[in-house]
CSV table of C-alpha atoms and ligand atoms in Angstrom, one decimal:
chain,number,residue,atom,x,y,z
A,1,MET,CA,-21.5,-3.9,96.6
A,2,ALA,CA,-24.2,-2.9,99.0
A,3,SER,CA,-26.6,-3.3,96.1
A,4,TYR,CA,-25.4,-6.9,95.6
A,5,LYS,CA,-26.2,-7.6,99.2
A,6,LEU,CA,-29.6,-6.1,98.9
A,7,MET,CA,-30.2,-8.0,95.7
A,8,VAL,CA,-29.3,-11.3,97.4
A,9,LYS,CA,-31.5,-10.5,100.4
A,10,ASP,CA,-34.3,-9.7,98.1
A,11,VAL,CA,-33.9,-13.0,96.2
A,12,ILE,CA,-33.8,-14.9,99.5
A,13,LYS,CA,-37.0,-13.2,100.6
A,14,LYS,CA,-38.9,-13.9,97.3
A,15,ALA,CA,-37.7,-17.5,96.6
A,16,ASP,CA,-39.3,-20.6,98.0
A,17,VAL,CA,-36.0,-22.6,97.5
A,18,LEU,CA,-32.4,-21.4,97.1
A,19,LEU,CA,-29.6,-23.0,95.3
A,20,GLU,CA,-26.1,-22.2,96.4
A,21,VAL,CA,-24.0,-23.0,93.4
A,22,ILE,CA,-20.4,-23.8,94.3
A,23,ASP,CA,-17.4,-24.9,92.3
A,24,ALA,CA,-16.4,-28.6,92.9
A,25,ARG,CA,-12.7,-27.6,92.6
A,26,PHE,CA,-12.8,-25.3,95.6
A,27,PRO,CA,-15.9,-25.8,97.6
A,28,ASP,CA,-14.7,-23.9,100.7
A,29,GLU,CA,-13.6,-20.9,98.8
A,30,THR,CA,-16.9,-20.6,96.9
A,31,ARG,CA,-19.3,-21.2,99.8
A,32,ASN,CA,-20.5,-18.1,101.5
A,33,SER,CA,-21.4,-18.5,105.1
A,34,GLU,CA,-23.0,-15.0,105.3
A,35,VAL,CA,-25.5,-16.0,102.5
A,36,GLU,CA,-26.1,-19.3,104.1
A,37,ARG,CA,-26.9,-17.6,107.4
A,38,ASP,CA,-29.3,-15.2,105.7
A,39,ILE,CA,-31.1,-18.2,104.1
A,40,THR,CA,-31.4,-20.0,107.4
A,41,ARG,CA,-32.6,-16.9,109.2
A,42,ALA,CA,-35.3,-16.5,106.5
A,43,ASN,CA,-36.3,-20.0,107.2
A,44,LYS,CA,-36.0,-21.0,103.5
A,45,PRO,CA,-34.7,-24.4,102.4
A,46,PHE,CA,-31.6,-24.5,100.3
A,47,ILE,CA,-29.6,-27.0,98.3
A,48,ILE,CA,-25.8,-26.9,97.8
A,49,VAL,CA,-25.2,-27.5,94.2
A,50,ILE,CA,-21.6,-28.8,93.7
A,51,ASN,CA,-21.1,-27.8,90.1
A,52,LYS,CA,-18.3,-28.6,87.5
A,53,CYS,CA,-18.0,-32.1,88.9
A,54,ASP,CA,-16.3,-33.2,85.7
A,55,LEU,CA,-13.3,-31.2,86.9
A,56,VAL,CA,-12.5,-33.2,90.0
A,57,SER,CA,-12.0,-36.8,91.0
A,58,LYS,CA,-14.7,-39.0,92.5
A,59,GLU,CA,-12.8,-39.3,95.8
A,60,THR,CA,-12.6,-35.5,96.2
A,61,LEU,CA,-16.3,-35.2,95.4
A,62,GLU,CA,-17.3,-37.8,98.0
A,63,LYS,CA,-15.2,-36.1,100.7
A,64,THR,CA,-16.8,-32.7,99.8
A,65,LYS,CA,-20.2,-34.2,99.9
A,66,SER,CA,-19.8,-35.9,103.2
A,67,ARG,CA,-18.7,-32.6,104.7
A,68,LEU,CA,-21.3,-30.4,103.2
A,69,SER,CA,-24.3,-32.6,103.5
A,70,LYS,CA,-24.2,-31.9,107.2
A,71,ILE,CA,-25.1,-28.3,106.3
A,72,ALA,CA,-27.7,-28.8,103.6
A,73,PRO,CA,-28.7,-31.3,101.0
A,74,THR,CA,-26.0,-31.5,98.3
A,75,ILE,CA,-26.3,-32.4,94.7
A,76,PHE,CA,-23.4,-33.1,92.2
A,77,VAL,CA,-23.9,-31.5,88.9
A,78,SER,CA,-21.8,-31.4,85.7
A,79,ASN,CA,-23.3,-29.3,82.9
A,80,LYS,CA,-20.6,-30.4,80.7
A,81,GLU,CA,-21.3,-34.1,81.1
A,82,LYS,CA,-25.0,-33.5,81.7
A,83,PHE,CA,-25.4,-35.2,85.0
A,84,GLY,CA,-27.2,-34.3,88.2
A,85,THR,CA,-29.7,-31.9,86.7
A,86,THR,CA,-32.7,-34.3,86.7
A,87,LEU,CA,-31.9,-35.2,90.3
A,88,LEU,CA,-31.7,-31.5,91.1
A,89,ARG,CA,-35.1,-30.9,89.6
A,90,HIS,CA,-36.6,-33.7,91.8
A,91,LYS,CA,-34.8,-32.4,94.9
A,92,ILE,CA,-36.2,-28.9,94.3
A,93,LEU,CA,-39.8,-30.2,94.0
A,94,GLU,CA,-39.3,-32.4,97.1
A,95,ILE,CA,-37.7,-29.8,99.3
A,96,ALA,CA,-40.1,-27.0,98.4
A,97,GLY,CA,-43.1,-29.1,99.5
A,98,ILE,CA,-45.4,-26.8,97.6
A,99,LYS,CA,-48.4,-28.2,95.7
A,100,GLY,CA,-50.5,-26.5,93.1
A,101,ARG,CA,-48.5,-23.4,92.5
A,102,GLU,CA,-45.3,-22.3,90.9
A,103,ILE,CA,-42.0,-22.7,92.9
A,104,LEU,CA,-39.6,-19.8,92.8
A,105,VAL,CA,-36.0,-21.0,92.9
A,106,GLY,CA,-33.2,-18.5,93.5
A,107,SER,CA,-29.7,-19.5,92.1
A,108,ILE,CA,-27.0,-17.7,94.0
A,109,GLY,CA,-23.2,-18.0,94.4
A,110,TYR,CA,-19.8,-16.6,93.5
A,111,PRO,CA,-19.1,-15.3,90.0
A,112,ASN,CA,-18.5,-17.9,87.3
A,113,THR,CA,-19.5,-21.0,89.4
A,114,GLY,CA,-22.1,-21.9,86.8
A,115,LYS,CA,-25.3,-20.5,88.2
A,116,SER,CA,-26.8,-19.8,84.8
A,117,SER,CA,-25.5,-23.1,83.4
A,118,VAL,CA,-27.2,-25.0,86.2
A,119,ILE,CA,-30.5,-23.2,85.4
A,120,ASN,CA,-30.1,-24.1,81.7
A,121,GLY,CA,-29.3,-27.7,82.6
A,122,VAL,CA,-32.4,-28.1,84.7
A,123,SER,CA,-34.7,-26.4,82.3
A,124,GLY,CA,-33.2,-28.2,79.3
A,125,ARG,CA,-33.1,-24.9,77.5
A,126,HIS,CA,-30.6,-22.2,77.0
A,127,SER,CA,-32.6,-19.3,78.4
A,128,ALA,CA,-30.1,-18.1,81.0
A,129,ARG,CA,-27.1,-16.5,79.4
A,130,THR,CA,-23.7,-17.9,80.3
A,131,SER,CA,-20.1,-16.9,79.6
A,132,PRO,CA,-16.6,-18.0,80.5
A,133,ILE,CA,-16.0,-14.4,81.5
A,134,SER,CA,-17.3,-14.0,85.0
A,135,GLY,CA,-19.8,-11.2,85.9
A,136,TYR,CA,-21.8,-12.0,82.8
A,137,THR,CA,-25.2,-12.2,84.4
A,138,ARG,CA,-25.9,-8.6,85.2
A,139,GLY,CA,-29.4,-8.1,86.4
A,140,VAL,CA,-31.7,-10.6,88.0
A,141,GLN,CA,-33.4,-12.7,85.3
A,142,LEU,CA,-36.4,-15.0,85.5
A,143,VAL,CA,-36.2,-18.3,83.7
A,144,ASP,CA,-39.2,-20.6,83.3
A,145,ALA,CA,-38.0,-24.2,83.6
A,146,GLY,CA,-41.4,-25.8,83.1
A,147,SER,CA,-43.2,-28.2,85.5
A,148,ARG,CA,-43.9,-25.4,88.0
A,149,ILE,CA,-40.3,-24.3,88.4
A,150,MET,CA,-39.4,-20.7,87.9
A,151,PHE,CA,-35.7,-19.8,88.4
A,152,ILE,CA,-34.3,-16.5,89.5
A,153,ASP,CA,-30.8,-16.1,88.0
A,154,THR,CA,-28.5,-13.7,89.7
A,155,PRO,CA,-25.1,-12.2,89.1
A,156,GLY,CA,-22.2,-13.4,91.3
A,157,VAL,CA,-22.5,-12.1,94.8
A,158,ILE,CA,-19.2,-11.9,96.3
A,159,PRO,CA,-17.4,-8.7,97.3
A,160,PHE,CA,-13.9,-8.7,96.0
A,161,GLY,CA,-11.3,-6.6,97.6
A,162,GLU,CA,-7.7,-6.0,96.6
A,163,ASN,CA,-6.6,-8.9,98.8
A,164,ASP,CA,-8.8,-11.5,97.0
A,165,GLU,CA,-6.5,-12.0,94.1
A,166,TYR,CA,-6.1,-15.6,94.9
A,167,ILE,CA,-9.8,-16.2,94.7
A,168,GLN,CA,-10.1,-14.1,91.6
A,169,GLY,CA,-7.3,-16.1,89.9
A,170,LEU,CA,-8.8,-19.4,91.2
A,171,LEU,CA,-12.3,-18.7,90.0
A,172,GLY,CA,-11.2,-17.2,86.7
A,173,VAL,CA,-12.7,-13.8,87.6
A,174,LYS,CA,-9.5,-12.3,86.4
A,175,ASP,CA,-7.1,-13.8,83.9
A,176,ALA,CA,-3.4,-14.0,84.7
A,177,THR,CA,-2.5,-10.8,82.8
A,178,HIS,CA,-4.9,-8.8,85.0
A,179,LEU,CA,-3.6,-10.1,88.3
A,180,GLN,CA,-1.1,-7.9,90.1
A,181,ASP,CA,0.6,-10.6,92.2
A,182,LYS,CA,0.9,-13.4,89.6
A,183,ILE,CA,3.6,-15.2,91.6
A,184,GLY,CA,1.6,-15.0,94.8
A,185,VAL,CA,-1.5,-16.4,93.1
A,186,ALA,CA,0.5,-19.2,91.4
A,187,MET,CA,2.2,-20.1,94.7
A,188,ARG,CA,-1.2,-20.6,96.3
A,189,ILE,CA,-2.5,-22.7,93.4
A,190,ILE,CA,0.7,-24.8,93.7
A,191,GLY,CA,0.2,-25.1,97.5
A,192,LYS,CA,-3.4,-26.2,97.0
A,193,LEU,CA,-2.4,-28.8,94.3
A,194,CYS,CA,0.5,-30.1,96.4
A,195,ALA,CA,-1.9,-30.8,99.2
A,196,GLU,CA,-4.6,-32.3,97.1
A,197,ASN,CA,-3.3,-33.6,93.8
A,198,LYS,CA,0.4,-33.3,93.4
A,199,THR,CA,0.6,-35.9,90.6
A,200,VAL,CA,-1.4,-33.8,88.1
A,201,LEU,CA,1.1,-30.9,88.6
A,202,GLU,CA,4.1,-33.3,88.2
A,203,SER,CA,2.8,-34.9,85.1
A,204,LEU,CA,1.6,-31.8,83.3
A,205,TYR,CA,5.0,-30.1,83.8
A,206,HIS,CA,7.3,-33.2,83.9
A,207,VAL,CA,8.8,-32.3,87.3
A,208,THR,CA,9.1,-34.0,90.6
A,209,ILE,CA,8.1,-31.9,93.6
A,210,GLU,CA,9.7,-33.3,96.7
A,211,GLY,CA,9.6,-30.9,99.7
A,212,GLN,CA,10.3,-27.7,97.7
A,213,ASP,CA,8.3,-24.7,98.7
A,214,SER,CA,5.8,-23.3,96.3
A,215,TYR,CA,8.2,-20.6,95.0
A,216,ASP,CA,10.9,-23.1,94.2
A,217,ALA,CA,8.2,-25.3,92.5
A,218,ILE,CA,7.5,-22.3,90.2
A,219,LEU,CA,11.2,-22.0,89.4
A,220,LEU,CA,11.4,-25.7,88.7
A,221,ILE,CA,8.4,-25.5,86.3
A,222,GLY,CA,9.9,-22.4,84.6
A,223,LYS,CA,13.1,-24.2,84.1
A,224,GLU,CA,11.4,-27.3,82.6
A,225,CYS,CA,9.4,-25.0,80.3
A,226,ASN,CA,12.6,-23.2,79.3
A,227,PHE,CA,11.2,-19.8,80.4
A,228,LEU,CA,14.4,-17.8,80.7
A,229,LYS,CA,15.2,-14.1,81.0
A,230,LYS,CA,17.9,-12.4,79.0
A,231,LYS,CA,20.6,-13.2,81.5
A,232,GLY,CA,19.6,-16.8,81.6
A,233,GLU,CA,17.7,-16.5,84.9
A,234,ILE,CA,14.4,-18.3,85.1
A,235,ASP,CA,11.5,-16.1,84.3
A,236,GLU,CA,9.3,-16.9,87.3
A,237,GLU,CA,6.6,-14.5,86.3
A,238,ARG,CA,6.1,-16.2,83.0
A,239,ALA,CA,6.0,-19.6,84.7
A,240,ALA,CA,3.5,-18.2,87.2
A,241,MET,CA,1.3,-17.0,84.4
A,242,LYS,CA,1.4,-20.3,82.7
A,243,ILE,CA,0.4,-22.1,85.9
A,244,ILE,CA,-2.6,-19.7,86.4
A,245,ASN,CA,-3.6,-20.0,82.7
A,246,ASP,CA,-3.4,-23.8,82.8
A,247,TRP,CA,-5.4,-23.9,86.1
A,248,GLN,CA,-8.1,-21.6,84.5
A,249,LYS,CA,-8.3,-23.8,81.4
A,250,GLY,CA,-8.9,-26.8,83.6
A,251,LEU,CA,-5.7,-28.6,82.8
A,252,LEU,CA,-4.7,-29.0,86.4
A,253,VAL,CA,-7.4,-31.4,87.6
B,1,GTP,N1,-16.3,-27.9,83.0
B,1,GTP,C1,-17.4,-27.3,83.3
B,1,GTP,N2,-17.6,-26.0,83.0
B,1,GTP,C2,-18.8,-25.5,83.4
B,1,GTP,C3,-19.8,-26.2,84.0
B,1,GTP,N3,-20.9,-25.4,84.3
B,1,GTP,C4,-20.5,-24.2,83.8
B,1,GTP,N4,-19.3,-24.2,83.2
B,1,GTP,C5,-18.6,-23.1,82.6
B,1,GTP,O1,-18.3,-22.1,83.6
B,1,GTP,C6,-18.4,-20.8,83.0
B,1,GTP,C7,-19.4,-19.9,83.7
B,1,GTP,O2,-20.7,-20.4,83.6
B,1,GTP,P1,-21.9,-19.5,83.9
B,1,GTP,O3,-23.1,-20.4,83.9
B,1,GTP,O4,-22.0,-18.3,83.0
B,1,GTP,O5,-21.6,-19.0,85.4
B,1,GTP,P2,-22.4,-18.0,86.3
B,1,GTP,O6,-22.2,-18.4,87.7
B,1,GTP,O7,-23.8,-17.8,85.8
B,1,GTP,O8,-21.5,-16.7,86.0
B,1,GTP,P3,-21.9,-15.2,86.3
B,1,GTP,O9,-23.3,-15.0,85.9
B,1,GTP,O10,-20.9,-14.4,85.4
B,1,GTP,O11,-21.6,-15.0,87.8
B,1,GTP,C8,-18.8,-21.0,81.5
B,1,GTP,O12,-17.6,-21.0,80.7
B,1,GTP,C9,-19.4,-22.4,81.5
B,1,GTP,O13,-19.3,-23.1,80.3
B,1,GTP,C10,-19.6,-27.6,84.3
B,1,GTP,O14,-20.4,-28.3,84.9
B,1,GTP,N5,-18.4,-28.1,83.9
B,2,MG,MG1,-24.7,-16.2,85.3
């Protein structure tokens, strides 16, 4: 992990502009205040790239933007729907304020947020390697995006401890079968959805959630899916895995 931190510090030192790539579905969980502090201390400009915008509603995006734009310029991007990348290119050129030489742009953030995809989107090429399995980008990679922009692609930077299973599940760093506390992770996903977007949960599973706690909501979903153990009890672990899988597949947005 120490080498990750050193790698990030080195990229911050070398780059003229930094992109902090976050996932639109969980902006707070994928921002890293330590990295932001290091960038500010190094006196480098940075842009918060809110990626995977196709996976959230416009209202959620606007709320996120109004909060985060107090910290740094923010740009919405969806690589899937191909928007935001031209604007991002312009913003990089504007914020760097460098004339006549190449601009080095470091792309940093949590695993799987789409750092490599954003680079490919801006370059209009597929030079940075991407993957649904997080941790794909291993070493630091340089990608020439043309018109004076050179990207530094980095691996995901966040230290994961044993207690970060929720983040790991949320970000798709681990799939449901590899999570120890599947029920705990599913409960937190349900809690998040009940606070932000209860209807999507209700309509995907054909249930009505009215004041139940997250555990009871898992049972309700298990019952509706007919996930039963031998004795006829609801198989809450199977229900939890389904919820985590559906979340990771993007069905709960
Ligand atoms: N829906 C959606 N999926 C995206 C978007 N951008 C990237 N992805 C997907 O997210 C996954 C991760 O993308 P990468 O670009 O490899 O992410 P990364 O941050 O470089 O990942 P690591 O290098 O492993 O840390 C891939 O399955 C991409 O297809 C987007 O805008 N919308
Ligand atoms: Mg990558």
